[in-house]
Amino acid sequence: MNVLLTGSAGFVGSHVAEALAAAGHRVRGLDLRPSAPGTETDGLVEGKVGDVRDADAVARALRGVDAVCHQAAKVGLGVDVSDMPDYTSANVQGTAVLLAEMARAGVGALVLASSMVVYGEGAYACGRHGSVRPGPRPEEALRAGRFEPACPECGRPLDPGAVAEDAPLAPRNAYADTKLAQENLAASWARATGGTVAALRYHNVYGPRMPRGTPYAGVAAIFRSRLADGRAPLVFEDGGQRRDFVHVRDVARANVLAVERVAAERSGVERPPEPGGLRAYNVASGEPRTVGDLAAALAAAAGGPAPRVTGDYRLGDVRHIVARPDRARRELGFAASVSFADGMAEFARPPAPTTVAVEAGSPKAVTR
């Protein structure tokens, strides 16, 4: 199958390129930077330098393509509201241009890199009121060290659970807003064209080639950078925030399975699970860990100083967000294979020199 992969030179994208090529697919990469030599796809991926916001570049890249795997995005929580134009330009406008050109080219199979951030806070239950959706945590509570969300009905402590794909969506920051906008645009495109979309809601992805030295990096990369400098990881809040850390090679494999699934549905070989065009999947390990667990595991594996819990916080962060990956297992045949211990041991090692591009466009426009 001929697959167009946007963001092919980025952190996740470069691993997806390798996995697609290893599965026997012909990969055409599209990124603002050329594909990196020295990866396992060197010579196997047809790299094209281009911007997903450039309709002409996208139209050329779509020629002869059977499916699209859309990874290109500006990622991370961001620094402040001044990032909003960059996020909407790269993520919303870029996706809109890609979808319009796919419609013109008659390409009807899409895998979209979405994110857990579309959920906002995770799933919670109150002993008195059952399943509830707490609002954003008040800054005065965070300032006082009260980090756990309270029941919006009675104020009692809540029991955190795992979100399924049908959970209400409540993004809490500009990046999350743009990821939900991508899903909505893709759903509109699918309804208008009869196309098929798998939206992969990544949880906390980590692994080789993860960008470092940028405020847009994930928490695992930030901890690793401090350890590499001989400094203790700084853990916000009390370290009890629950997340699902999933290895990038597992994420890449999920993309291959999803590309094959949407292409099979498009061709009629597979029957869609339900009508509607877009189907969301949690891509997660299914084994929640705390941010404190992450910091401790990396520090131990790196032989570095013990983490320091600071009590600091960031407005817009959520307390707990972990997933039920059952739908991906059932419909895509995906289950994470890299254990937390093995993944952290590998990730703690100093990264090998590489020329894989992790930035596209401006210094802030980080590709996946």
Coordinates of C-alpha atoms in Angstrom, one line a residue:
M1 CA 0.0 0.0 0.0
N2 CA 1.2 3.6 -0.7
V3 CA 1.0 5.7 2.4
L4 CA 1.5 9.4 2.8
L5 CA 3.0 10.1 6.2
T6 CA 3.0 13.8 7.3
G7 CA 5.4 14.8 10.0
S8 CA 7.7 11.9 8.9
A9 CA 10.9 13.5 10.3
G10 CA 9.5 14.1 13.8
F11 CA 9.7 12.1 17.0
V12 CA 6.7 9.8 16.5
G13 CA 6.6 10.2 12.7
S14 CA 10.1 8.8 12.2
H15 CA 9.2 5.7 14.1
V16 CA 5.9 5.3 12.2
A17 CA 7.9 5.6 9.0
E18 CA 10.1 2.7 10.1
A19 CA 7.2 0.6 11.2
L20 CA 5.2 1.2 7.9
A21 CA 8.3 0.3 5.8
A22 CA 9.0 -2.8 7.9
A23 CA 5.4 -3.9 7.3
G24 CA 6.0 -3.8 3.6
H25 CA 4.2 -0.5 2.8
R26 CA 5.6 2.2 0.5
V27 CA 6.0 5.3 2.5
R28 CA 6.1 8.9 1.2
G29 CA 7.1 11.3 3.9
L30 CA 6.1 15.0 4.0
D31 CA 7.8 17.3 6.5
L32 CA 9.3 20.7 6.6
R33 CA 12.6 18.9 7.2
P34 CA 14.1 16.0 5.1
S35 CA 14.0 12.5 6.6
A36 CA 17.0 11.6 8.6
P37 CA 19.7 9.4 7.2
G38 CA 20.8 6.6 9.4
T39 CA 17.4 5.5 10.5
E40 CA 16.1 2.1 9.5
T41 CA 14.1 3.7 6.7
D42 CA 17.0 5.3 5.0
G43 CA 16.5 4.5 1.3
L44 CA 13.0 3.0 2.0
V45 CA 11.0 6.2 2.5
E46 CA 10.5 8.7 -0.2
G47 CA 11.0 11.9 1.7
K48 CA 9.4 15.1 0.4
V49 CA 10.1 18.5 2.0
G50 CA 6.9 20.4 2.3
D51 CA 4.3 22.0 4.6
V52 CA 0.8 20.6 5.2
R53 CA -0.5 24.1 5.0
D54 CA 0.7 24.4 1.4
A55 CA -2.1 23.0 -0.8
D56 CA 0.2 22.5 -3.8
A57 CA 2.8 20.6 -1.9
V58 CA 0.1 18.4 -0.3
A59 CA -1.5 17.8 -3.7
R60 CA 1.8 16.6 -5.2
A61 CA 2.5 14.4 -2.2
L62 CA -1.0 12.7 -2.5
R63 CA -0.5 11.5 -6.1
G64 CA -0.8 7.7 -6.2
V65 CA -1.5 7.4 -2.4
D66 CA -3.9 4.8 -0.9
A67 CA -4.0 6.1 2.6
V68 CA -2.7 9.0 4.8
C69 CA -1.2 8.9 8.2
H70 CA -1.3 12.4 9.7
Q71 CA 1.4 13.0 12.4
A72 CA 2.4 16.6 11.6
A73 CA 1.6 18.9 14.5
K74 CA 2.8 21.4 17.0
V75 CA 2.7 19.6 20.3
G76 CA 3.0 20.3 24.1
L77 CA 1.1 22.4 26.5
G78 CA 2.7 25.6 25.3
V79 CA 4.2 28.5 27.1
D80 CA 1.3 31.1 27.1
V81 CA -1.5 32.4 25.0
S82 CA 1.0 33.8 22.5
D83 CA 1.3 30.3 21.2
M84 CA -2.3 30.1 20.0
P85 CA -1.6 31.3 16.5
D86 CA 1.1 28.8 16.0
Y87 CA -1.0 25.9 17.3
T88 CA -4.0 26.8 15.2
S89 CA -1.9 27.4 12.1
A90 CA 0.0 24.1 12.3
N91 CA -2.7 21.9 13.7
V92 CA -6.1 23.2 12.5
Q93 CA -5.2 25.0 9.2
G94 CA -2.7 22.2 8.3
T95 CA -5.3 19.5 8.8
A96 CA -8.0 21.4 6.9
V97 CA -5.7 21.8 3.9
L98 CA -4.7 18.2 4.0
L99 CA -8.4 17.0 4.2
A100 CA -9.4 19.3 1.3
E101 CA -6.7 18.0 -0.9
M102 CA -7.5 14.4 0.1
A103 CA -11.0 15.0 -1.1
R104 CA -9.8 16.4 -4.4
A105 CA -7.4 13.4 -4.9
G106 CA -10.1 10.8 -3.9
V107 CA -8.0 9.5 -1.0
G108 CA -10.5 8.2 1.6
A109 CA -8.5 6.5 4.3
L110 CA -6.9 8.5 7.1
V111 CA -5.2 7.8 10.4
L112 CA -5.1 10.9 12.5
A113 CA -2.7 11.4 15.4
S114 CA -4.9 12.8 18.2
S115 CA -4.3 12.9 21.9
M116 CA -5.6 12.1 25.4
V117 CA -5.8 15.9 26.0
V118 CA -9.1 16.0 24.3
Y119 CA -10.7 14.4 27.4
G120 CA -9.5 17.1 29.8
E121 CA -9.6 15.5 33.3
G122 CA -10.0 11.7 33.3
A123 CA -12.8 9.6 34.7
Y124 CA -13.9 10.1 38.3
A125 CA -16.5 8.7 40.7
C126 CA -18.1 10.1 43.8
G127 CA -19.3 7.8 46.5
R128 CA -22.5 9.7 46.7
H129 CA -23.1 11.0 43.2
G130 CA -21.6 8.3 41.0
S131 CA -19.7 9.2 37.8
V132 CA -18.9 13.0 37.7
R133 CA -16.9 15.4 35.6
P134 CA -15.0 17.9 37.8
G135 CA -14.2 21.3 36.3
P136 CA -10.8 22.9 36.1
R137 CA -9.0 23.0 39.4
P138 CA -9.1 26.4 41.1
E139 CA -5.8 28.1 41.4
E140 CA -6.4 28.9 45.0
A141 CA -6.7 25.1 45.7
L142 CA -3.5 24.4 43.8
R143 CA -1.7 27.2 45.6
A144 CA -2.8 25.6 48.9
G145 CA -1.6 22.1 47.8
R146 CA -5.0 20.7 47.3
F147 CA -4.4 18.9 44.1
E148 CA -7.1 16.3 43.9
P149 CA -10.3 17.4 42.1
A150 CA -13.5 17.5 44.3
C151 CA -17.0 16.4 43.5
P152 CA -18.7 19.3 41.8
E153 CA -21.9 18.3 43.6
C154 CA -20.8 17.8 47.2
G155 CA -17.1 18.6 47.4
R156 CA -16.1 15.2 48.5
P157 CA -12.9 13.5 47.4
L158 CA -13.2 11.5 44.1
D159 CA -11.9 8.1 43.1
P160 CA -10.1 8.3 39.7
G161 CA -10.8 5.8 37.0
A162 CA -10.0 5.1 33.3
V163 CA -11.5 6.9 30.4
A164 CA -13.1 5.1 27.4
E165 CA -13.4 6.6 24.0
D166 CA -17.0 7.6 24.5
A167 CA -16.2 9.8 27.5
P168 CA -17.2 13.5 27.2
L169 CA -14.5 15.7 25.7
A170 CA -13.4 18.8 27.6
P171 CA -10.1 20.2 26.3
R172 CA -8.3 22.5 28.8
N173 CA -5.6 24.3 26.8
A174 CA -4.9 25.6 23.3
Y175 CA -3.1 22.5 22.2
A176 CA -6.0 20.3 23.4
D177 CA -8.5 22.6 21.6
T178 CA -6.6 22.1 18.3
K179 CA -6.5 18.4 18.7
L180 CA -10.3 18.2 19.2
A181 CA -10.6 20.6 16.2
Q182 CA -8.6 18.1 14.1
E183 CA -11.0 15.3 15.1
N184 CA -14.0 17.4 14.3
L185 CA -12.7 18.4 10.9
A186 CA -11.8 14.8 10.1
A187 CA -15.3 13.7 11.1
S188 CA -16.8 16.4 8.8
W189 CA -14.6 15.3 6.0
A190 CA -15.6 11.7 6.5
R191 CA -19.3 12.5 6.4
A192 CA -18.9 14.6 3.3
T193 CA -16.7 12.3 1.3
G194 CA -17.5 8.8 2.7
G195 CA -14.0 8.5 3.9
T196 CA -12.8 6.5 6.9
V197 CA -10.8 7.9 9.9
A198 CA -9.1 6.3 12.8
A199 CA -8.2 8.9 15.4
L200 CA -5.5 7.6 17.7
R201 CA -5.6 9.3 21.0
Y202 CA -2.0 9.0 22.2
H203 CA -1.3 9.0 25.9
N204 CA 2.1 10.0 27.2
V205 CA 4.5 8.9 24.5
Y206 CA 8.2 8.5 25.3
G207 CA 11.2 6.8 23.7
P208 CA 14.2 7.3 21.4
R209 CA 14.4 10.6 19.5
M210 CA 12.1 12.4 21.9
P211 CA 12.9 16.1 21.6
R212 CA 14.8 17.7 24.6
G213 CA 15.8 21.2 25.6
T214 CA 12.4 22.7 24.7
P215 CA 9.5 23.8 26.8
Y216 CA 7.3 21.9 24.4
A217 CA 8.8 18.5 25.3
G218 CA 7.0 16.0 27.4
V219 CA 7.6 15.4 31.1
A220 CA 9.7 12.3 30.4
A221 CA 12.1 14.3 28.2
I222 CA 12.3 17.1 30.7
F223 CA 13.2 14.7 33.5
R224 CA 15.8 12.9 31.3
S225 CA 17.4 16.3 30.3
R226 CA 17.9 17.2 34.0
L227 CA 19.4 13.8 34.8
A228 CA 21.8 14.1 31.9
D229 CA 23.0 17.4 33.4
G230 CA 23.4 15.8 36.8
R231 CA 20.4 17.5 38.3
A232 CA 17.4 16.1 40.1
P233 CA 14.1 15.8 38.2
L234 CA 11.7 18.4 39.5
V235 CA 8.2 16.8 40.1
F236 CA 5.3 19.2 40.2
E237 CA 2.3 19.0 42.6
D238 CA 2.9 16.0 44.9
G239 CA 3.9 13.6 42.2
G240 CA 0.7 11.7 42.5
Q241 CA -0.7 12.6 39.1
R242 CA -1.6 9.4 37.2
R243 CA -0.7 9.0 33.6
D244 CA -0.2 6.2 31.0
F245 CA 3.3 6.1 29.6
V246 CA 3.4 4.3 26.2
H247 CA 6.5 3.6 24.2
V248 CA 6.9 5.2 20.8
R249 CA 7.5 1.8 19.1
D250 CA 4.2 0.6 20.4
V251 CA 2.6 3.9 19.1
A252 CA 4.2 3.3 15.7
R253 CA 2.8 -0.3 15.6
A254 CA -0.7 1.0 16.5
N255 CA -0.4 3.4 13.5
V256 CA 0.4 0.5 11.1
L257 CA -2.5 -1.5 12.4
A258 CA -4.8 1.5 12.0
V259 CA -3.6 2.3 8.5
E260 CA -4.3 -1.3 7.4
R261 CA -7.7 -1.2 9.2
V262 CA -9.0 2.0 7.6
A263 CA -7.7 0.9 4.2
A264 CA -9.5 -2.4 4.5
E265 CA -12.7 -0.7 5.6
R266 CA -12.4 1.8 2.7
S267 CA -12.0 -1.1 0.2
G268 CA -14.9 -3.1 1.8
V269 CA -12.6 -5.9 3.0
E270 CA -13.4 -5.0 6.6
R271 CA -16.8 -3.9 7.9
P272 CA -16.7 -0.6 10.0
P273 CA -17.5 -1.2 13.7
E274 CA -20.2 1.5 13.3
P275 CA -21.3 4.0 10.7
G276 CA -20.1 7.6 10.9
G277 CA -16.6 7.7 9.4
L278 CA -14.4 8.5 12.4
R279 CA -13.5 6.0 15.1
A280 CA -11.4 7.0 18.1
Y281 CA -8.9 4.7 19.8
N282 CA -7.0 5.1 23.0
V283 CA -3.3 4.2 22.4
A284 CA -2.0 3.4 25.8
S285 CA -0.2 0.8 27.8
G286 CA -3.2 0.1 30.1
E287 CA -0.8 0.3 33.1
P288 CA -1.2 3.6 34.9
R289 CA 1.8 5.1 36.7
T290 CA 2.3 8.4 38.6
V291 CA 4.6 11.2 37.5
G292 CA 6.5 10.4 40.7
D293 CA 6.9 6.8 39.5
L294 CA 8.3 8.1 36.2
A295 CA 10.8 10.4 37.8
A296 CA 12.0 7.7 40.3
A297 CA 12.3 5.1 37.5
L298 CA 14.4 7.4 35.3
A299 CA 16.6 8.5 38.2
A300 CA 17.3 4.9 39.2
A301 CA 18.0 3.8 35.7
A302 CA 20.3 6.8 35.0
G303 CA 22.1 6.5 38.4
G304 CA 21.2 10.1 39.0
P305 CA 20.0 12.2 41.9
A306 CA 16.7 11.4 43.4
P307 CA 13.7 13.4 42.2
R308 CA 12.6 16.5 44.2
V309 CA 8.9 17.1 44.7
T310 CA 8.3 20.9 44.4
G311 CA 4.6 21.4 44.9
D312 CA 4.7 23.7 41.9
Y313 CA 1.8 23.5 39.4
R314 CA 0.8 24.7 35.9
L315 CA -2.7 26.0 35.2
G316 CA -4.3 23.9 32.5
D317 CA -2.7 20.6 33.7
V318 CA -5.1 17.9 34.7
R319 CA -4.7 15.7 37.7
H320 CA -5.4 12.2 36.5
I321 CA -5.8 10.9 32.9
V322 CA -5.5 7.2 32.1
A323 CA -7.2 5.1 29.5
R324 CA -9.0 1.9 28.7
P325 CA -7.3 0.5 25.7
D326 CA -9.9 -2.2 25.1
R327 CA -11.2 -0.9 21.8
A328 CA -7.8 -0.7 20.2
R329 CA -7.1 -4.3 21.3
R330 CA -10.5 -5.5 20.1
E331 CA -10.7 -3.7 16.8
L332 CA -7.1 -3.1 15.7
G333 CA -5.4 -6.0 17.4
F334 CA -3.1 -3.6 19.3
A335 CA -1.6 -4.2 22.8
A336 CA 1.4 -2.4 24.1
S337 CA 4.5 -4.7 24.3
V338 CA 7.2 -2.6 25.9
S339 CA 7.1 -2.8 29.6
F340 CA 7.4 0.4 31.8
A341 CA 10.6 -1.0 33.4
D342 CA 12.3 -1.9 30.1
G343 CA 11.2 1.3 28.4
M344 CA 12.5 3.5 31.2
A345 CA 15.8 1.6 31.3
E346 CA 16.3 2.3 27.5
F347 CA 15.1 5.9 27.7
A348 CA 17.4 6.7 30.6
R349 CA 20.5 5.9 28.5
P350 CA 22.0 9.0 26.8
P351 CA 20.5 9.4 23.4
A352 CA 22.7 8.4 20.4
P353 CA 23.7 11.2 18.1
T354 CA 21.0 11.6 15.4
T355 CA 20.0 14.1 12.7
V356 CA 16.3 13.2 12.9
A357 CA 14.5 16.6 12.7
V358 CA 12.1 17.3 15.6
E359 CA 11.3 20.8 14.6
A360 CA 9.5 22.2 11.6
G361 CA 9.1 25.8 10.5
S362 CA 9.6 28.2 13.4
P363 CA 11.6 27.0 16.4
K364 CA 8.3 26.4 18.2
A365 CA 6.6 24.2 15.5
V366 CA 7.6 20.8 16.8
T367 CA 6.5 17.9 14.6
R368 CA 5.5 14.5 16.0

